[in-house]
PDB file of C-alpha atoms in Angstrom:
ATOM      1  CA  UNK L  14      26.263  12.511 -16.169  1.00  0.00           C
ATOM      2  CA  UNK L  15      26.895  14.796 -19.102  1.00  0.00           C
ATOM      3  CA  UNK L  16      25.564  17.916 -19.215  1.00  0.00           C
ATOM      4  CA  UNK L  17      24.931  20.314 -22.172  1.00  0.00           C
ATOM      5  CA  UNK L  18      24.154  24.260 -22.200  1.00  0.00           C
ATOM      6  CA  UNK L  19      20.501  24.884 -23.375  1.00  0.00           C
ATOM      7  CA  UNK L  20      19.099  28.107 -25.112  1.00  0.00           C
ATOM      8  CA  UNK L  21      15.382  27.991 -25.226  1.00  0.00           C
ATOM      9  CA  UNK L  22      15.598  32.295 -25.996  1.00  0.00           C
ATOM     10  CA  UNK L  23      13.834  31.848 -28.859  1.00  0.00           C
ATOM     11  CA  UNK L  24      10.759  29.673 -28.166  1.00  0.00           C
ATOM     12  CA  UNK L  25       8.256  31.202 -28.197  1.00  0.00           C
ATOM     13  CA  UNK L  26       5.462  29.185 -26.939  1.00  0.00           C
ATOM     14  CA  UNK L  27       4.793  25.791 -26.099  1.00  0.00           C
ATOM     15  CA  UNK L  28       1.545  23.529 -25.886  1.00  0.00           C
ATOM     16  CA  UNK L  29       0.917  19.672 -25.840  1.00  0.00           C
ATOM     17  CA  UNK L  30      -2.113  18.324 -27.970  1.00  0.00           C
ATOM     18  CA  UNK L  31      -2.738  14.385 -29.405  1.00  0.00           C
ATOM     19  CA  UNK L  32       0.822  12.975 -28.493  1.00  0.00           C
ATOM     20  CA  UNK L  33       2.683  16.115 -29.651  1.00  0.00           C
ATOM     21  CA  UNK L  34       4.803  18.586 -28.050  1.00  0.00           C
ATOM     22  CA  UNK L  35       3.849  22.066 -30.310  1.00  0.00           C
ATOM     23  CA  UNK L  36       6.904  24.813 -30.346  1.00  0.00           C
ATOM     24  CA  UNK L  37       6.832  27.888 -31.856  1.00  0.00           C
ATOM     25  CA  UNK L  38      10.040  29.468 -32.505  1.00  0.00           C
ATOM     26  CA  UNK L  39      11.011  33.233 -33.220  1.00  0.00           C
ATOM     27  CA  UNK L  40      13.583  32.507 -35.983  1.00  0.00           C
ATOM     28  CA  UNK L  41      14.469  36.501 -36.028  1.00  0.00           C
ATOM     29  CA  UNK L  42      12.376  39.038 -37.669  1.00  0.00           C
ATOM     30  CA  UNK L  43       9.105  38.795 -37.830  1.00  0.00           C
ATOM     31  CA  UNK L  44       9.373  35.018 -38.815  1.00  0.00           C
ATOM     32  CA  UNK L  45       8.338  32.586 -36.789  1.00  0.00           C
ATOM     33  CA  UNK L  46       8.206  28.366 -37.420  1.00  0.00           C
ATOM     34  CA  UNK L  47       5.737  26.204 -35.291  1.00  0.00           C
ATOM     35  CA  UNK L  48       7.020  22.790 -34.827  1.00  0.00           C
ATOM     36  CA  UNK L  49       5.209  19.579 -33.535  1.00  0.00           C
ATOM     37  CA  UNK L  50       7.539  16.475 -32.088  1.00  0.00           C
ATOM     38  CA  UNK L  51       5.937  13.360 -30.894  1.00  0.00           C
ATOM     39  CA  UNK L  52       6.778  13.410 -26.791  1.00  0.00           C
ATOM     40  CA  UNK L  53       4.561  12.617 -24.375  1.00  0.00           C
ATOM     41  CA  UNK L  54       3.125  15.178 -21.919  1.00  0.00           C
ATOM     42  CA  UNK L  55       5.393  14.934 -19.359  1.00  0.00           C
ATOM     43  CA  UNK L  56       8.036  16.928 -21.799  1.00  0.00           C
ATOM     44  CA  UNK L  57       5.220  19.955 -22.057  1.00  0.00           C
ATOM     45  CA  UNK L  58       4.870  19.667 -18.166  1.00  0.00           C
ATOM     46  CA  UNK L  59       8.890  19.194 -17.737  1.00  0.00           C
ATOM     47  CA  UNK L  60       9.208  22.681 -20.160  1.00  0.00           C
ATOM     48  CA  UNK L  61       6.709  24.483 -18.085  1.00  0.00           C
ATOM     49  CA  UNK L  62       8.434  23.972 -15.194  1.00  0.00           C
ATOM     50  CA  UNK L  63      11.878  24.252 -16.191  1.00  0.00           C
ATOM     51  CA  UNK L  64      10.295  28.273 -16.957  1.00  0.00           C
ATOM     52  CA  UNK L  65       8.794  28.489 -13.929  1.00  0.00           C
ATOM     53  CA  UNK L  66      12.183  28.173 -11.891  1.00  0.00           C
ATOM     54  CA  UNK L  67      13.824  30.466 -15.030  1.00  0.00           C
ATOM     55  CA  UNK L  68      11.649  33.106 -14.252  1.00  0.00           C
ATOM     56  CA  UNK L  69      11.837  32.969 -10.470  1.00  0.00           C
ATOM     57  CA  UNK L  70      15.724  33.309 -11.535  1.00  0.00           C
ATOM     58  CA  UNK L  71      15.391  36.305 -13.330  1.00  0.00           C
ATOM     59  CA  UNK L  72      12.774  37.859 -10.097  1.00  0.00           C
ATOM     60  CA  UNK L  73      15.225  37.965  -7.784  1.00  0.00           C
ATOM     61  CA  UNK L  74      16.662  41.324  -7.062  1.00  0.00           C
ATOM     62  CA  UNK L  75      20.469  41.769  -8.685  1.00  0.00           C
ATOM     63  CA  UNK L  76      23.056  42.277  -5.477  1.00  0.00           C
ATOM     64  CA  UNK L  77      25.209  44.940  -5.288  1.00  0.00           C
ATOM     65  CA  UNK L  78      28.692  44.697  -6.074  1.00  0.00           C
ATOM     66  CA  UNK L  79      30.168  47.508  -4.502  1.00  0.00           C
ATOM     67  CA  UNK L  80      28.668  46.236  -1.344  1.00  0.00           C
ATOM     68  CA  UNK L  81      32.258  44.356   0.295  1.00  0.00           C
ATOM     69  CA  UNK L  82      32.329  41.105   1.922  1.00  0.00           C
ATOM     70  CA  UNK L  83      33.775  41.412   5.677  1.00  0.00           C
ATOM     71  CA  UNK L  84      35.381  38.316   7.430  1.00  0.00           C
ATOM     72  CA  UNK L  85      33.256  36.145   9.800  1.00  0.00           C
ATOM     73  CA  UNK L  86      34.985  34.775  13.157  1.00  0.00           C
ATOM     74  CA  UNK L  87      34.294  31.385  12.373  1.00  0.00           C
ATOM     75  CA  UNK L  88      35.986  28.129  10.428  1.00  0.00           C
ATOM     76  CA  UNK L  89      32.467  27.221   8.985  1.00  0.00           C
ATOM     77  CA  UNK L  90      32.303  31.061   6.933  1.00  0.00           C
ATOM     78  CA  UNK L  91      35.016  32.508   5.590  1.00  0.00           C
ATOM     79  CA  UNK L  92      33.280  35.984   4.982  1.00  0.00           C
ATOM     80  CA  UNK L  93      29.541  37.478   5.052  1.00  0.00           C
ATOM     81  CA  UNK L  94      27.843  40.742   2.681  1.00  0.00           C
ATOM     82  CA  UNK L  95      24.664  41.798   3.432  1.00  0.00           C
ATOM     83  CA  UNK L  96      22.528  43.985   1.209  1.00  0.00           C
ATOM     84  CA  UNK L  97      19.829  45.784   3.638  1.00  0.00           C
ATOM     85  CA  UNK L  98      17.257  46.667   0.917  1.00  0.00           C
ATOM     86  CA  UNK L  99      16.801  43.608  -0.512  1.00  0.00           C
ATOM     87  CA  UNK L 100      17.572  41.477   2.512  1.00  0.00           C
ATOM     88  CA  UNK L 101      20.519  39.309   1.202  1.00  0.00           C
ATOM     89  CA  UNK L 102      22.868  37.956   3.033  1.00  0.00           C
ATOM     90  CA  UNK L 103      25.778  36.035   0.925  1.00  0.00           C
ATOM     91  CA  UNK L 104      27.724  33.991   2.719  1.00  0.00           C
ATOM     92  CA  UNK L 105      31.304  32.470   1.621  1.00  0.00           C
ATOM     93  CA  UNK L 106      32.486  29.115   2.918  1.00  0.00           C
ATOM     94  CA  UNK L 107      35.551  28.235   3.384  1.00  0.00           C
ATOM     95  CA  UNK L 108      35.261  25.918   0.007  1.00  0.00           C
ATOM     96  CA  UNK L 109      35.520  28.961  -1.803  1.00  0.00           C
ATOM     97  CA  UNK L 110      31.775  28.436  -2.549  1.00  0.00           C
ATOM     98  CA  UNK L 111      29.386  31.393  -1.906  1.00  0.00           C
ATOM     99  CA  UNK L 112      25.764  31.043  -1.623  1.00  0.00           C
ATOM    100  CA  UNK L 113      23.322  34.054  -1.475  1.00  0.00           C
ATOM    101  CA  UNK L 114      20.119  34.212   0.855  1.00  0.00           C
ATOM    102  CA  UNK L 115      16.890  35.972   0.322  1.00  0.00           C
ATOM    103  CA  UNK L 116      14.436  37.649   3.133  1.00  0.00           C
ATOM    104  CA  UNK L 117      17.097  37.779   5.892  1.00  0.00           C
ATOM    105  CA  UNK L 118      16.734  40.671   8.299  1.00  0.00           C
ATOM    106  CA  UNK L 119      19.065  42.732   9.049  1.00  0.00           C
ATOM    107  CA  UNK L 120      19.150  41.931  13.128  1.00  0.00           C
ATOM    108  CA  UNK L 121      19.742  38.352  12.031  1.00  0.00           C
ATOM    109  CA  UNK L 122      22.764  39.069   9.673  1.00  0.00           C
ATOM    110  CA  UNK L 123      24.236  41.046  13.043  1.00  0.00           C
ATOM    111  CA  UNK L 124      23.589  37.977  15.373  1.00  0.00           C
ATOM    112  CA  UNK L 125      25.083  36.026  12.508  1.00  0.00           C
ATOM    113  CA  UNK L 126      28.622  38.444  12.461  1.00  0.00           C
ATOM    114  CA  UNK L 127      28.793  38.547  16.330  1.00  0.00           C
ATOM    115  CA  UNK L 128      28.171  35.088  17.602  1.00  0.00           C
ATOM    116  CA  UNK L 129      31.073  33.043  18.649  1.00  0.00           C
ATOM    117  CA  UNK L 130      30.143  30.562  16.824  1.00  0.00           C
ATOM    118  CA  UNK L 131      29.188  31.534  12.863  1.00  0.00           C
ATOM    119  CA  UNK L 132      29.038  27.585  11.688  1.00  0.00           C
ATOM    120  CA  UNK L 133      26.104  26.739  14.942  1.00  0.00           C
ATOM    121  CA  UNK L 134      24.519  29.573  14.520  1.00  0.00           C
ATOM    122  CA  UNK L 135      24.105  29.540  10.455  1.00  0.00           C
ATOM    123  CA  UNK L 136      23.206  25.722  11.112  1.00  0.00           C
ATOM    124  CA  UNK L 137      20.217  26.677  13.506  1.00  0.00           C
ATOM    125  CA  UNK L 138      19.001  29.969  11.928  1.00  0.00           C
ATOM    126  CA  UNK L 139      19.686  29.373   8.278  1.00  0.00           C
ATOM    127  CA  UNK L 140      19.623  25.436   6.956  1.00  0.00           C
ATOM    128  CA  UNK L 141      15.906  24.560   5.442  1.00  0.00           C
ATOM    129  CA  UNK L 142      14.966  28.339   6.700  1.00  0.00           C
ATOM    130  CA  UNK L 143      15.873  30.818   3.751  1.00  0.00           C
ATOM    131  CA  UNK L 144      15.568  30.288  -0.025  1.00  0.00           C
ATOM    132  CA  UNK L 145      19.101  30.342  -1.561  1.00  0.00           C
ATOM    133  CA  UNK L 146      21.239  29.799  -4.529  1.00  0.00           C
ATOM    134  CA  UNK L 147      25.098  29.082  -4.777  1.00  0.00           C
ATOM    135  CA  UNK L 148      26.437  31.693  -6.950  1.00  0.00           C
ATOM    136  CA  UNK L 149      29.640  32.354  -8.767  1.00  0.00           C
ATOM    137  CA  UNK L 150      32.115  34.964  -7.572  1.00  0.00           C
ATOM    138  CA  UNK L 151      35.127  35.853  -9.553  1.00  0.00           C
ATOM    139  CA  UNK L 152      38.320  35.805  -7.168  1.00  0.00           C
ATOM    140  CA  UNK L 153      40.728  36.965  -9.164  1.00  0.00           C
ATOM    141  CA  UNK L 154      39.638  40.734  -8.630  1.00  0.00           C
TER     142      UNK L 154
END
C-alpha cells in the first residue's frame, strides 16, 4: 500500500449531481473555481465522511503538555498521564506507542496506577470500552 498526504484546506464545498462529483475550491482571495469530475456517488459519500471523522479530530479537547507521564507497575504500560478536566488518560506501551483515551474518570485512572496488574486490568476496563487514538509523542525531549 502506498500512501500519499492529502490537503483538502481549500475545498470548499462538495455535492454530487448526474454522475458528477461538484468541488468548489477557494483558490485564495476572493476567487473561487467550481469543478465537476465524472465519479460516481460513492466518492461524494466517501468525501463526506472522510470530514466527518476530520472534524471529530479537530473536537477533541488538546491535552496538556505540561501535564508529566508517571511510570505504571506493569510490563504491558510503560507509563500513564491523566488530564482530570477533560478526562484523558494516555497511556504508553512498552512499543514506544502511546495512545490517548477520552471520557475516563478519574477513580478509574487510580485503579488503573494501583492494580498489580496494569496489562489485566487495561484489558478488562479499557479494550472496545473508550474511544481512542494512537498519537505521536516526541522522545527526544
Amino acid at each position: 500500500m502506498k500512501l500519499s498526504k492529502l490537503d483538502l484546506s481549500n475545498v470548499v464545498a462538495i455535492a454530487h449531481t448526474q454522475g458528477n462529483l461538484q468541488l468548489l475550491l477557494d483558490l485564495g482571495g476572493k476567487e473561487l473555481e467550481f469543478l465537476e469530475i465524472s465519479l460516481p456517488v460513492e466518492a461524494f459519500e466517501g468525501l463526506q465522511y472522510l470530514n466527518e471523522i476530520v472534524a471529530q479530530a479537530k473536537a477533541k479537547p488538546p491535552f496538556a503538555d505540561s501535564i508529566a507521564m508517571f511510570p505504571a507497575k506493569s510490563p504491558m504500560v510503560n507509563a500513564l498521564r491523566y488530564e482530570g478536566s477533560n478526562k484523558i488518560l494516555q497511556v504508553e506501551f512498552p512499543s514506544q506507542t502511546v495512545s490517548q483515551y477520552t471520557g475516563v474518570e478519574k477513580n478509574t485512572c487510580q485503579d488503573l496506577q494501583e492494580t498489580g496488574s496494569a496489562g489485566r486490568f487495561f484489558n478488562k476496563k479499557f479494550r472496545g470500552k473508550y474511544q481512542y487514538d494512537r498519537i505521536d509523542v516526541d522522545h527526544d525531549c
